Amino acid sequence: MDLIKIGKYIAAKRKALGLTQKQLAEKLNMSDKSVSKWERGICLPDVIVYLELCKILGISINEFLAGEDIPKETIEQKAEENIIQITKDNKNKQKYLKKIIRLLIVMLVVFIFITSIFIYQKLTQPQNYIEPYLEKSTEMQTANMLSSHPGNILLFHYNSKKNYDSLTMYLTQYQKGKKISDKEICTFYNNPSKGTNTGNIALVVDYEASTLKIIDAFEDGYYVAEGISFLENISNYDVWDYDKIEEKTSIKYSKKQMLAALFYGKEGVSTIPIEELEKKDTKLKNDYMCILSFKFK
């Protein structure tokens, strides 16, 4: 995100309301020095301040993150761009952290370096993986603020050291434990020159409309598949729940792997961890269940 642009936008909106930095800070129970840092583009407010700050300035979260006024007709597009920008910022932070780690390793003596290599080889997690963002992470909190259906967005990060041709998503549906459909819903083709070997997958679920949007965001762009229907012509449920992978999971190339599951029922639903659902091939006898899977190929 462009901190300078956002800072100037905050300053302009504050001045338009006739507020000083001190007056704005008092409304937020913060110091005027904090407001000064925001407006100079040194840093952003803490994520917990976003909503109150936007309310005071009379702007939306999307306008705040974009650093500009947004016409109503482009709000949805700008929301997608802001979600994608959040994932890019997270990647830049990881790059900076890696540089610091490399510098520290160079400074270590030979014995400690060799020992570190040995420990790394024993304890390192897979280099080709996909993992969920934590619910309390800044990325998840901000994505939920931007979503028109807060709480209905699942966000995952993937890293593939190995080149692949495509990322395909699948939807498998069950009724009373019996499979009723299994289909490929979208395919995103890889372009290593655009940095697509590392990226983020966002699943945005609209439970009321029974539709799904999938966003694959990477360093220099993104793909979107939207309007994906599930449980078509079915409305006799009033309880829903979901589960997803809970930890870093190795990518098994050319093999379909479960990513998340949606559960629906009339009076209640039962769930088990995705890892158990995949390992035991257990199909819970909920009224309806949808399993979202992925395959890198």
PDB file of C-alpha atoms in Angstrom:
ATOM      1  CA  MET A   1       0.000   0.000   0.000  1.00  0.00           C
ATOM      2  CA  ASP A   2       1.118   3.579  -0.720  1.00  0.00           C
ATOM      3  CA  LEU A   3       1.642   5.026   2.792  1.00  0.00           C
ATOM      4  CA  ILE A   4       2.425   8.519   1.489  1.00  0.00           C
ATOM      5  CA  LYS A   5      -0.787   8.616  -0.566  1.00  0.00           C
ATOM      6  CA  ILE A   6      -2.881   7.308   2.344  1.00  0.00           C
ATOM      7  CA  GLY A   7      -1.255   9.828   4.693  1.00  0.00           C
ATOM      8  CA  LYS A   8      -2.047  12.753   2.415  1.00  0.00           C
ATOM      9  CA  TYR A   9      -5.625  11.480   2.050  1.00  0.00           C
ATOM     10  CA  ILE A  10      -6.091  11.338   5.850  1.00  0.00           C
ATOM     11  CA  ALA A  11      -4.680  14.869   6.174  1.00  0.00           C
ATOM     12  CA  ALA A  12      -6.958  16.229   3.435  1.00  0.00           C
ATOM     13  CA  LYS A  13     -10.091  14.675   4.954  1.00  0.00           C
ATOM     14  CA  ARG A  14      -9.140  15.906   8.431  1.00  0.00           C
ATOM     15  CA  LYS A  15      -8.606  19.477   7.193  1.00  0.00           C
ATOM     16  CA  ALA A  16     -11.872  19.373   5.240  1.00  0.00           C
ATOM     17  CA  LEU A  17     -13.645  18.701   8.539  1.00  0.00           C
ATOM     18  CA  GLY A  18     -11.813  21.589  10.219  1.00  0.00           C
ATOM     19  CA  LEU A  19     -10.036  19.288  12.674  1.00  0.00           C
ATOM     20  CA  THR A  20      -6.495  19.672  13.993  1.00  0.00           C
ATOM     21  CA  GLN A  21      -4.246  16.654  14.419  1.00  0.00           C
ATOM     22  CA  LYS A  22      -4.743  16.953  18.171  1.00  0.00           C
ATOM     23  CA  GLN A  23      -8.547  17.008  17.885  1.00  0.00           C
ATOM     24  CA  LEU A  24      -8.564  13.933  15.630  1.00  0.00           C
ATOM     25  CA  ALA A  25      -6.190  12.166  18.014  1.00  0.00           C
ATOM     26  CA  GLU A  26      -8.476  12.930  20.995  1.00  0.00           C
ATOM     27  CA  LYS A  27     -11.458  11.412  19.185  1.00  0.00           C
ATOM     28  CA  LEU A  28      -9.421   8.217  18.739  1.00  0.00           C
ATOM     29  CA  ASN A  29      -7.937   8.319  22.271  1.00  0.00           C
ATOM     30  CA  MET A  30      -4.456   8.555  20.764  1.00  0.00           C
ATOM     31  CA  SER A  31      -1.625  11.088  20.656  1.00  0.00           C
ATOM     32  CA  ASP A  32      -1.289  13.772  17.998  1.00  0.00           C
ATOM     33  CA  LYS A  33       2.176  12.344  17.280  1.00  0.00           C
ATOM     34  CA  SER A  34       0.507   9.168  16.006  1.00  0.00           C
ATOM     35  CA  VAL A  35      -1.718  11.174  13.662  1.00  0.00           C
ATOM     36  CA  SER A  36       1.330  13.108  12.453  1.00  0.00           C
ATOM     37  CA  LYS A  37       3.132   9.845  11.601  1.00  0.00           C
ATOM     38  CA  TRP A  38       0.125   8.596   9.609  1.00  0.00           C
ATOM     39  CA  GLU A  39      -0.162  11.805   7.627  1.00  0.00           C
ATOM     40  CA  ARG A  40       3.570  11.875   6.850  1.00  0.00           C
ATOM     41  CA  GLY A  41       3.367   8.312   5.503  1.00  0.00           C
ATOM     42  CA  ILE A  42       5.685   6.880   8.157  1.00  0.00           C
ATOM     43  CA  CYS A  43       3.241   4.180   9.194  1.00  0.00           C
ATOM     44  CA  LEU A  44      -0.425   3.152   9.130  1.00  0.00           C
ATOM     45  CA  PRO A  45      -2.777   3.140  12.116  1.00  0.00           C
ATOM     46  CA  ASP A  46      -3.270  -0.153  13.938  1.00  0.00           C
ATOM     47  CA  VAL A  47      -5.907  -2.281  12.187  1.00  0.00           C
ATOM     48  CA  ILE A  48      -8.253  -1.929  15.203  1.00  0.00           C
ATOM     49  CA  VAL A  49      -8.407   1.840  14.575  1.00  0.00           C
ATOM     50  CA  TYR A  50      -9.422   1.567  10.884  1.00  0.00           C
ATOM     51  CA  LEU A  51     -13.201   1.525  11.378  1.00  0.00           C
ATOM     52  CA  GLU A  52     -13.355   4.390  13.917  1.00  0.00           C
ATOM     53  CA  LEU A  53     -10.967   6.556  11.877  1.00  0.00           C
ATOM     54  CA  CYS A  54     -13.005   5.999   8.700  1.00  0.00           C
ATOM     55  CA  LYS A  55     -16.226   6.803  10.574  1.00  0.00           C
ATOM     56  CA  ILE A  56     -14.801  10.106  11.816  1.00  0.00           C
ATOM     57  CA  LEU A  57     -13.434  11.092   8.390  1.00  0.00           C
ATOM     58  CA  GLY A  58     -16.617   9.970   6.616  1.00  0.00           C
ATOM     59  CA  ILE A  59     -14.875   7.535   4.273  1.00  0.00           C
ATOM     60  CA  SER A  60     -15.037   3.797   3.581  1.00  0.00           C
ATOM     61  CA  ILE A  61     -12.382   1.190   4.382  1.00  0.00           C
ATOM     62  CA  ASN A  62     -11.731   0.799   0.658  1.00  0.00           C
ATOM     63  CA  GLU A  63     -11.195   4.557   0.216  1.00  0.00           C
ATOM     64  CA  PHE A  64      -8.885   4.595   3.246  1.00  0.00           C
ATOM     65  CA  LEU A  65      -6.698   1.759   1.892  1.00  0.00           C
ATOM     66  CA  ALA A  66      -6.730   3.223  -1.634  1.00  0.00           C
ATOM     67  CA  GLY A  67      -5.906   6.737  -0.399  1.00  0.00           C
ATOM     68  CA  GLU A  68      -8.541   8.342  -2.612  1.00  0.00           C
ATOM     69  CA  ASP A  69     -12.279   8.838  -3.077  1.00  0.00           C
ATOM     70  CA  ILE A  70     -13.872   5.922  -4.961  1.00  0.00           C
ATOM     71  CA  PRO A  71     -16.921   6.262  -7.250  1.00  0.00           C
ATOM     72  CA  LYS A  72     -19.736   3.877  -6.313  1.00  0.00           C
ATOM     73  CA  GLU A  73     -19.488   2.012  -9.613  1.00  0.00           C
ATOM     74  CA  THR A  74     -15.857   0.985  -8.968  1.00  0.00           C
ATOM     75  CA  ILE A  75     -16.147   0.031  -5.283  1.00  0.00           C
ATOM     76  CA  GLU A  76     -16.174  -3.758  -5.891  1.00  0.00           C
ATOM     77  CA  GLN A  77     -13.171  -3.576  -8.223  1.00  0.00           C
ATOM     78  CA  LYS A  78     -11.233  -1.428  -5.759  1.00  0.00           C
ATOM     79  CA  ALA A  79     -12.070  -3.872  -2.917  1.00  0.00           C
ATOM     80  CA  GLU A  80     -10.475  -6.713  -4.913  1.00  0.00           C
ATOM     81  CA  GLU A  81      -7.413  -4.550  -5.647  1.00  0.00           C
ATOM     82  CA  ASN A  82      -7.057  -3.689  -1.947  1.00  0.00           C
ATOM     83  CA  ILE A  83      -7.224  -7.372  -0.915  1.00  0.00           C
ATOM     84  CA  ILE A  84      -4.553  -8.168  -3.487  1.00  0.00           C
ATOM     85  CA  GLN A  85      -2.377  -5.256  -2.305  1.00  0.00           C
ATOM     86  CA  ILE A  86      -2.575  -6.545   1.287  1.00  0.00           C
ATOM     87  CA  THR A  87      -1.169  -9.901   0.184  1.00  0.00           C
ATOM     88  CA  LYS A  88       1.641  -8.161  -1.740  1.00  0.00           C
ATOM     89  CA  ASP A  89       2.584  -6.075   1.316  1.00  0.00           C
ATOM     90  CA  ASN A  90       2.806  -9.257   3.384  1.00  0.00           C
ATOM     91  CA  LYS A  91       5.188 -10.757   0.817  1.00  0.00           C
ATOM     92  CA  ASN A  92       7.430  -7.658   0.946  1.00  0.00           C
ATOM     93  CA  LYS A  93       7.625  -7.993   4.728  1.00  0.00           C
ATOM     94  CA  GLN A  94       8.714 -11.612   4.331  1.00  0.00           C
ATOM     95  CA  LYS A  95      11.437 -10.581   1.828  1.00  0.00           C
ATOM     96  CA  TYR A  96      12.784  -7.972   4.246  1.00  0.00           C
ATOM     97  CA  LEU A  97      12.832 -10.497   7.108  1.00  0.00           C
ATOM     98  CA  LYS A  98      14.728 -12.995   4.937  1.00  0.00           C
ATOM     99  CA  LYS A  99      17.423 -10.381   4.186  1.00  0.00           C
ATOM    100  CA  ILE A 100      17.943  -9.772   7.897  1.00  0.00           C
ATOM    101  CA  ILE A 101      18.175 -13.509   8.576  1.00  0.00           C
ATOM    102  CA  ARG A 102      20.752 -13.944   5.790  1.00  0.00           C
ATOM    103  CA  LEU A 103      22.876 -11.117   7.204  1.00  0.00           C
ATOM    104  CA  LEU A 104      22.845 -12.691  10.684  1.00  0.00           C
ATOM    105  CA  ILE A 105      23.834 -16.075   9.266  1.00  0.00           C
ATOM    106  CA  VAL A 106      26.862 -14.533   7.482  1.00  0.00           C
ATOM    107  CA  MET A 107      28.004 -13.054  10.796  1.00  0.00           C
ATOM    108  CA  LEU A 108      27.926 -16.407  12.565  1.00  0.00           C
ATOM    109  CA  VAL A 109      31.103 -18.419  13.142  1.00  0.00           C
ATOM    110  CA  VAL A 110      31.649 -21.546  11.068  1.00  0.00           C
ATOM    111  CA  PHE A 111      30.698 -23.940  13.860  1.00  0.00           C
ATOM    112  CA  ILE A 112      27.356 -22.237  14.561  1.00  0.00           C
ATOM    113  CA  PHE A 113      26.677 -22.023  10.825  1.00  0.00           C
ATOM    114  CA  ILE A 114      27.189 -25.765  10.350  1.00  0.00           C
ATOM    115  CA  THR A 115      25.033 -26.506  13.385  1.00  0.00           C
ATOM    116  CA  SER A 116      22.281 -24.239  12.071  1.00  0.00           C
ATOM    117  CA  ILE A 117      22.314 -26.021   8.705  1.00  0.00           C
ATOM    118  CA  PHE A 118      21.971 -29.375  10.467  1.00  0.00           C
ATOM    119  CA  ILE A 119      19.031 -28.160  12.605  1.00  0.00           C
ATOM    120  CA  TYR A 120      17.387 -26.574   9.559  1.00  0.00           C
ATOM    121  CA  GLN A 121      17.562 -29.817   7.600  1.00  0.00           C
ATOM    122  CA  LYS A 122      15.983 -31.691  10.506  1.00  0.00           C
ATOM    123  CA  LEU A 123      13.273 -29.251  11.465  1.00  0.00           C
ATOM    124  CA  THR A 124      12.408 -27.311   8.312  1.00  0.00           C
ATOM    125  CA  GLN A 125       8.914 -27.526   6.982  1.00  0.00           C
ATOM    126  CA  PRO A 126       8.202 -28.288   3.308  1.00  0.00           C
ATOM    127  CA  GLN A 127       9.324 -25.726   0.722  1.00  0.00           C
ATOM    128  CA  ASN A 128       6.325 -26.464  -1.499  1.00  0.00           C
ATOM    129  CA  TYR A 129       3.271 -25.788   0.640  1.00  0.00           C
ATOM    130  CA  ILE A 130      -0.070 -24.105   1.165  1.00  0.00           C
ATOM    131  CA  GLU A 131      -1.222 -22.754   4.536  1.00  0.00           C
ATOM    132  CA  PRO A 132      -4.111 -20.726   5.979  1.00  0.00           C
ATOM    133  CA  TYR A 133      -3.795 -17.204   7.357  1.00  0.00           C
ATOM    134  CA  LEU A 134      -4.570 -17.027  11.077  1.00  0.00           C
ATOM    135  CA  GLU A 135      -8.039 -15.663  11.908  1.00  0.00           C
ATOM    136  CA  LYS A 136      -6.492 -12.870  14.019  1.00  0.00           C
ATOM    137  CA  SER A 137      -3.861 -11.915  11.435  1.00  0.00           C
ATOM    138  CA  THR A 138      -3.911  -8.398  10.015  1.00  0.00           C
ATOM    139  CA  GLU A 139      -4.501  -9.856   6.529  1.00  0.00           C
ATOM    140  CA  MET A 140      -7.616 -11.775   7.626  1.00  0.00           C
ATOM    141  CA  GLN A 141      -9.049  -8.901   9.668  1.00  0.00           C
ATOM    142  CA  THR A 142      -8.596  -6.455   6.808  1.00  0.00           C
ATOM    143  CA  ALA A 143      -9.952  -8.902   4.208  1.00  0.00           C
ATOM    144  CA  ASN A 144     -13.099  -9.356   6.327  1.00  0.00           C
ATOM    145  CA  MET A 145     -13.543  -5.587   6.557  1.00  0.00           C
ATOM    146  CA  LEU A 146     -13.326  -5.355   2.760  1.00  0.00           C
ATOM    147  CA  SER A 147     -15.663  -8.282   2.113  1.00  0.00           C
ATOM    148  CA  SER A 148     -19.370  -7.641   1.611  1.00  0.00           C
ATOM    149  CA  HIS A 149     -19.926 -10.839   3.644  1.00  0.00           C
ATOM    150  CA  PRO A 150     -17.619 -10.522   6.713  1.00  0.00           C
ATOM    151  CA  GLY A 151     -16.604 -13.877   8.164  1.00  0.00           C
ATOM    152  CA  ASN A 152     -17.259 -15.646   4.856  1.00  0.00           C
ATOM    153  CA  ILE A 153     -13.750 -15.275   3.419  1.00  0.00           C
ATOM    154  CA  LEU A 154     -11.025 -17.924   3.675  1.00  0.00           C
ATOM    155  CA  LEU A 155      -7.469 -16.820   2.887  1.00  0.00           C
ATOM    156  CA  PHE A 156      -4.516 -19.108   2.087  1.00  0.00           C
ATOM    157  CA  HIS A 157      -0.853 -18.569   1.158  1.00  0.00           C
ATOM    158  CA  TYR A 158       0.992 -20.940  -1.180  1.00  0.00           C
ATOM    159  CA  ASN A 159       4.655 -21.296  -2.107  1.00  0.00           C
ATOM    160  CA  SER A 160       5.920 -23.519  -4.914  1.00  0.00           C
ATOM    161  CA  LYS A 161       9.653 -23.835  -5.475  1.00  0.00           C
ATOM    162  CA  LYS A 162       8.779 -26.218  -8.269  1.00  0.00           C
ATOM    163  CA  ASN A 163       7.410 -24.794 -11.517  1.00  0.00           C
ATOM    164  CA  TYR A 164       3.890 -25.883 -12.416  1.00  0.00           C
ATOM    165  CA  ASP A 165       1.602 -25.353 -15.404  1.00  0.00           C
ATOM    166  CA  SER A 166      -1.751 -24.730 -13.737  1.00  0.00           C
ATOM    167  CA  LEU A 167      -3.740 -24.468 -10.515  1.00  0.00           C
ATOM    168  CA  THR A 168      -7.165 -26.097 -10.774  1.00  0.00           C
ATOM    169  CA  MET A 169      -9.998 -25.838  -8.233  1.00  0.00           C
ATOM    170  CA  TYR A 170     -12.669 -28.532  -7.797  1.00  0.00           C
ATOM    171  CA  LEU A 171     -16.075 -28.662  -6.108  1.00  0.00           C
ATOM    172  CA  THR A 172     -17.459 -31.981  -4.833  1.00  0.00           C
ATOM    173  CA  GLN A 173     -20.990 -32.014  -3.375  1.00  0.00           C
ATOM    174  CA  TYR A 174     -22.626 -34.587  -1.079  1.00  0.00           C
ATOM    175  CA  GLN A 175     -26.177 -35.098   0.117  1.00  0.00           C
ATOM    176  CA  LYS A 176     -26.717 -37.301   3.195  1.00  0.00           C
ATOM    177  CA  GLY A 177     -23.160 -38.633   2.737  1.00  0.00           C
ATOM    178  CA  LYS A 178     -23.717 -39.571  -0.917  1.00  0.00           C
ATOM    179  CA  LYS A 179     -21.729 -37.845  -3.672  1.00  0.00           C
ATOM    180  CA  ILE A 180     -24.067 -36.005  -6.060  1.00  0.00           C
ATOM    181  CA  SER A 181     -21.530 -34.077  -8.152  1.00  0.00           C
ATOM    182  CA  ASP A 182     -17.784 -33.678  -8.681  1.00  0.00           C
ATOM    183  CA  LYS A 183     -16.609 -31.004 -11.082  1.00  0.00           C
ATOM    184  CA  GLU A 184     -13.741 -28.751 -12.035  1.00  0.00           C
ATOM    185  CA  ILE A 185     -14.811 -25.161 -11.388  1.00  0.00           C
ATOM    186  CA  CYS A 186     -11.826 -23.109 -12.581  1.00  0.00           C
ATOM    187  CA  THR A 187      -8.228 -23.335 -13.770  1.00  0.00           C
ATOM    188  CA  PHE A 188      -5.572 -20.637 -13.390  1.00  0.00           C
ATOM    189  CA  TYR A 189      -2.548 -21.005 -15.672  1.00  0.00           C
ATOM    190  CA  ASN A 190       0.917 -20.384 -14.294  1.00  0.00           C
ATOM    191  CA  ASN A 191       3.232 -17.666 -15.617  1.00  0.00           C
ATOM    192  CA  PRO A 192       6.558 -17.823 -13.696  1.00  0.00           C
ATOM    193  CA  SER A 193       7.646 -14.480 -15.200  1.00  0.00           C
ATOM    194  CA  LYS A 194       4.844 -12.797 -13.229  1.00  0.00           C
ATOM    195  CA  GLY A 195       5.815 -14.381  -9.931  1.00  0.00           C
ATOM    196  CA  THR A 196       2.904 -16.798  -9.829  1.00  0.00           C
ATOM    197  CA  ASN A 197       4.862 -19.523  -8.011  1.00  0.00           C
ATOM    198  CA  THR A 198       4.118 -17.715  -4.757  1.00  0.00           C
ATOM    199  CA  GLY A 199       0.742 -16.205  -4.017  1.00  0.00           C
ATOM    200  CA  ASN A 200      -2.518 -16.231  -2.119  1.00  0.00           C
ATOM    201  CA  ILE A 201      -5.885 -17.868  -2.649  1.00  0.00           C
ATOM    202  CA  ALA A 202      -9.033 -16.170  -1.340  1.00  0.00           C
ATOM    203  CA  LEU A 203     -12.326 -18.075  -1.171  1.00  0.00           C
ATOM    204  CA  VAL A 204     -15.239 -15.647  -0.754  1.00  0.00           C
ATOM    205  CA  VAL A 205     -18.476 -17.502   0.048  1.00  0.00           C
ATOM    206  CA  ASP A 206     -21.947 -15.966  -0.261  1.00  0.00           C
ATOM    207  CA  TYR A 207     -24.023 -18.447   1.736  1.00  0.00           C
ATOM    208  CA  GLU A 208     -27.321 -16.718   1.000  1.00  0.00           C
ATOM    209  CA  ALA A 209     -26.880 -16.772  -2.780  1.00  0.00           C
ATOM    210  CA  SER A 210     -24.976 -20.102  -2.715  1.00  0.00           C
ATOM    211  CA  THR A 211     -22.203 -18.652  -4.847  1.00  0.00           C
ATOM    212  CA  LEU A 212     -18.442 -18.621  -4.558  1.00  0.00           C
ATOM    213  CA  LYS A 213     -15.684 -16.288  -5.755  1.00  0.00           C
ATOM    214  CA  ILE A 214     -12.080 -17.484  -6.015  1.00  0.00           C
ATOM    215  CA  ILE A 215      -9.144 -15.056  -6.241  1.00  0.00           C
ATOM    216  CA  ASP A 216      -5.588 -16.181  -7.022  1.00  0.00           C
ATOM    217  CA  ALA A 217      -3.316 -13.212  -6.234  1.00  0.00           C
ATOM    218  CA  PHE A 218       0.414 -13.179  -6.931  1.00  0.00           C
ATOM    219  CA  GLU A 219       3.265 -10.676  -7.202  1.00  0.00           C
ATOM    220  CA  ASP A 220       2.388  -8.967 -10.477  1.00  0.00           C
ATOM    221  CA  GLY A 221      -1.314  -9.644 -10.907  1.00  0.00           C
ATOM    222  CA  TYR A 222      -4.285 -11.811 -10.070  1.00  0.00           C
ATOM    223  CA  TYR A 223      -6.931 -14.126 -11.515  1.00  0.00           C
ATOM    224  CA  VAL A 224     -10.600 -14.127 -10.488  1.00  0.00           C
ATOM    225  CA  ALA A 225     -13.316 -16.736 -10.970  1.00  0.00           C
ATOM    226  CA  GLU A 226     -16.719 -15.575  -9.705  1.00  0.00           C
ATOM    227  CA  GLY A 227     -20.372 -16.505  -9.781  1.00  0.00           C
ATOM    228  CA  ILE A 228     -19.569 -20.164  -9.057  1.00  0.00           C
ATOM    229  CA  SER A 229     -22.830 -21.799  -7.930  1.00  0.00           C
ATOM    230  CA  PHE A 230     -23.200 -24.611  -5.435  1.00  0.00           C
ATOM    231  CA  LEU A 231     -26.227 -26.316  -3.837  1.00  0.00           C
ATOM    232  CA  GLU A 232     -28.281 -25.044  -6.763  1.00  0.00           C
ATOM    233  CA  ASN A 233     -32.064 -25.117  -6.279  1.00  0.00           C
ATOM    234  CA  ILE A 234     -31.589 -26.239  -2.658  1.00  0.00           C
ATOM    235  CA  SER A 235     -32.863 -23.985   0.127  1.00  0.00           C
ATOM    236  CA  ASN A 236     -34.045 -26.309   2.902  1.00  0.00           C
ATOM    237  CA  TYR A 237     -31.211 -25.662   5.336  1.00  0.00           C
ATOM    238  CA  ASP A 238     -30.785 -23.112   8.111  1.00  0.00           C
ATOM    239  CA  VAL A 239     -27.479 -24.108   9.734  1.00  0.00           C
ATOM    240  CA  TRP A 240     -24.046 -23.952   8.102  1.00  0.00           C
ATOM    241  CA  ASP A 241     -20.434 -24.316   9.161  1.00  0.00           C
ATOM    242  CA  TYR A 242     -17.060 -24.738   7.494  1.00  0.00           C
ATOM    243  CA  ASP A 243     -13.649 -26.285   8.050  1.00  0.00           C
ATOM    244  CA  LYS A 244     -10.301 -25.751   6.311  1.00  0.00           C
ATOM    245  CA  ILE A 245      -6.726 -26.927   6.479  1.00  0.00           C
ATOM    246  CA  GLU A 246      -5.304 -25.690   9.777  1.00  0.00           C
ATOM    247  CA  GLU A 247      -1.553 -25.866   9.179  1.00  0.00           C
ATOM    248  CA  LYS A 248       1.147 -25.794   6.520  1.00  0.00           C
ATOM    249  CA  THR A 249       0.383 -28.582   4.049  1.00  0.00           C
ATOM    250  CA  SER A 250       2.781 -30.056   1.474  1.00  0.00           C
ATOM    251  CA  ILE A 251       1.727 -29.595  -2.151  1.00  0.00           C
ATOM    252  CA  LYS A 252       1.390 -32.951  -3.912  1.00  0.00           C
ATOM    253  CA  TYR A 253       1.732 -32.111  -7.577  1.00  0.00           C
ATOM    254  CA  SER A 254      -0.803 -33.594 -10.034  1.00  0.00           C
ATOM    255  CA  LYS A 255      -2.912 -34.809  -7.084  1.00  0.00           C
ATOM    256  CA  LYS A 256      -6.226 -33.310  -5.942  1.00  0.00           C
ATOM    257  CA  GLN A 257      -6.042 -32.146  -2.305  1.00  0.00           C
ATOM    258  CA  MET A 258      -8.799 -30.864  -0.011  1.00  0.00           C
ATOM    259  CA  LEU A 259      -8.612 -27.197   0.968  1.00  0.00           C
ATOM    260  CA  ALA A 260     -11.940 -26.428   2.680  1.00  0.00           C
ATOM    261  CA  ALA A 261     -15.380 -27.915   3.299  1.00  0.00           C
ATOM    262  CA  LEU A 262     -18.797 -26.255   3.690  1.00  0.00           C
ATOM    263  CA  PHE A 263     -21.448 -28.035   5.775  1.00  0.00           C
ATOM    264  CA  TYR A 264     -25.210 -27.411   5.651  1.00  0.00           C
ATOM    265  CA  GLY A 265     -28.140 -28.824   7.607  1.00  0.00           C
ATOM    266  CA  LYS A 266     -31.731 -28.264   8.623  1.00  0.00           C
ATOM    267  CA  GLU A 267     -31.288 -28.725  12.371  1.00  0.00           C
ATOM    268  CA  GLY A 268     -27.511 -28.962  12.788  1.00  0.00           C
ATOM    269  CA  VAL A 269     -24.234 -30.066  11.217  1.00  0.00           C
ATOM    270  CA  SER A 270     -21.248 -32.185  12.250  1.00  0.00           C
ATOM    271  CA  THR A 271     -17.661 -31.478  11.238  1.00  0.00           C
ATOM    272  CA  ILE A 272     -14.210 -33.066  11.488  1.00  0.00           C
ATOM    273  CA  PRO A 273     -10.815 -31.599  10.525  1.00  0.00           C
ATOM    274  CA  ILE A 274     -10.095 -31.496   6.796  1.00  0.00           C
ATOM    275  CA  GLU A 275      -7.001 -33.631   7.333  1.00  0.00           C
ATOM    276  CA  GLU A 276      -9.128 -36.424   8.847  1.00  0.00           C
ATOM    277  CA  LEU A 277     -11.810 -36.020   6.187  1.00  0.00           C
ATOM    278  CA  GLU A 278      -9.195 -36.512   3.466  1.00  0.00           C
ATOM    279  CA  LYS A 279      -7.226 -39.302   5.156  1.00  0.00           C
ATOM    280  CA  LYS A 280     -10.178 -41.462   6.111  1.00  0.00           C
ATOM    281  CA  ASP A 281     -12.262 -40.540   3.076  1.00  0.00           C
ATOM    282  CA  THR A 282     -15.055 -40.047   5.603  1.00  0.00           C
ATOM    283  CA  LYS A 283     -18.215 -38.461   4.228  1.00  0.00           C
ATOM    284  CA  LEU A 284     -20.240 -37.058   7.105  1.00  0.00           C
ATOM    285  CA  LYS A 285     -23.981 -37.538   6.734  1.00  0.00           C
ATOM    286  CA  ASN A 286     -24.926 -33.882   6.938  1.00  0.00           C
ATOM    287  CA  ASP A 287     -27.876 -32.789   4.836  1.00  0.00           C
ATOM    288  CA  TYR A 288     -25.395 -31.244   2.398  1.00  0.00           C
ATOM    289  CA  MET A 289     -21.623 -30.901   2.200  1.00  0.00           C
ATOM    290  CA  CYS A 290     -19.377 -29.175  -0.363  1.00  0.00           C
ATOM    291  CA  ILE A 291     -15.660 -29.918  -0.542  1.00  0.00           C
ATOM    292  CA  LEU A 292     -13.311 -27.465  -2.268  1.00  0.00           C
ATOM    293  CA  SER A 293     -10.094 -29.034  -3.524  1.00  0.00           C
ATOM    294  CA  PHE A 294      -7.043 -27.839  -5.451  1.00  0.00           C
ATOM    295  CA  LYS A 295      -4.448 -29.381  -7.734  1.00  0.00           C
ATOM    296  CA  PHE A 296      -1.123 -27.971  -8.858  1.00  0.00           C
ATOM    297  CA  LYS A 297      -0.077 -29.597 -12.117  1.00  0.00           C
TER     298      LYS A 297
END
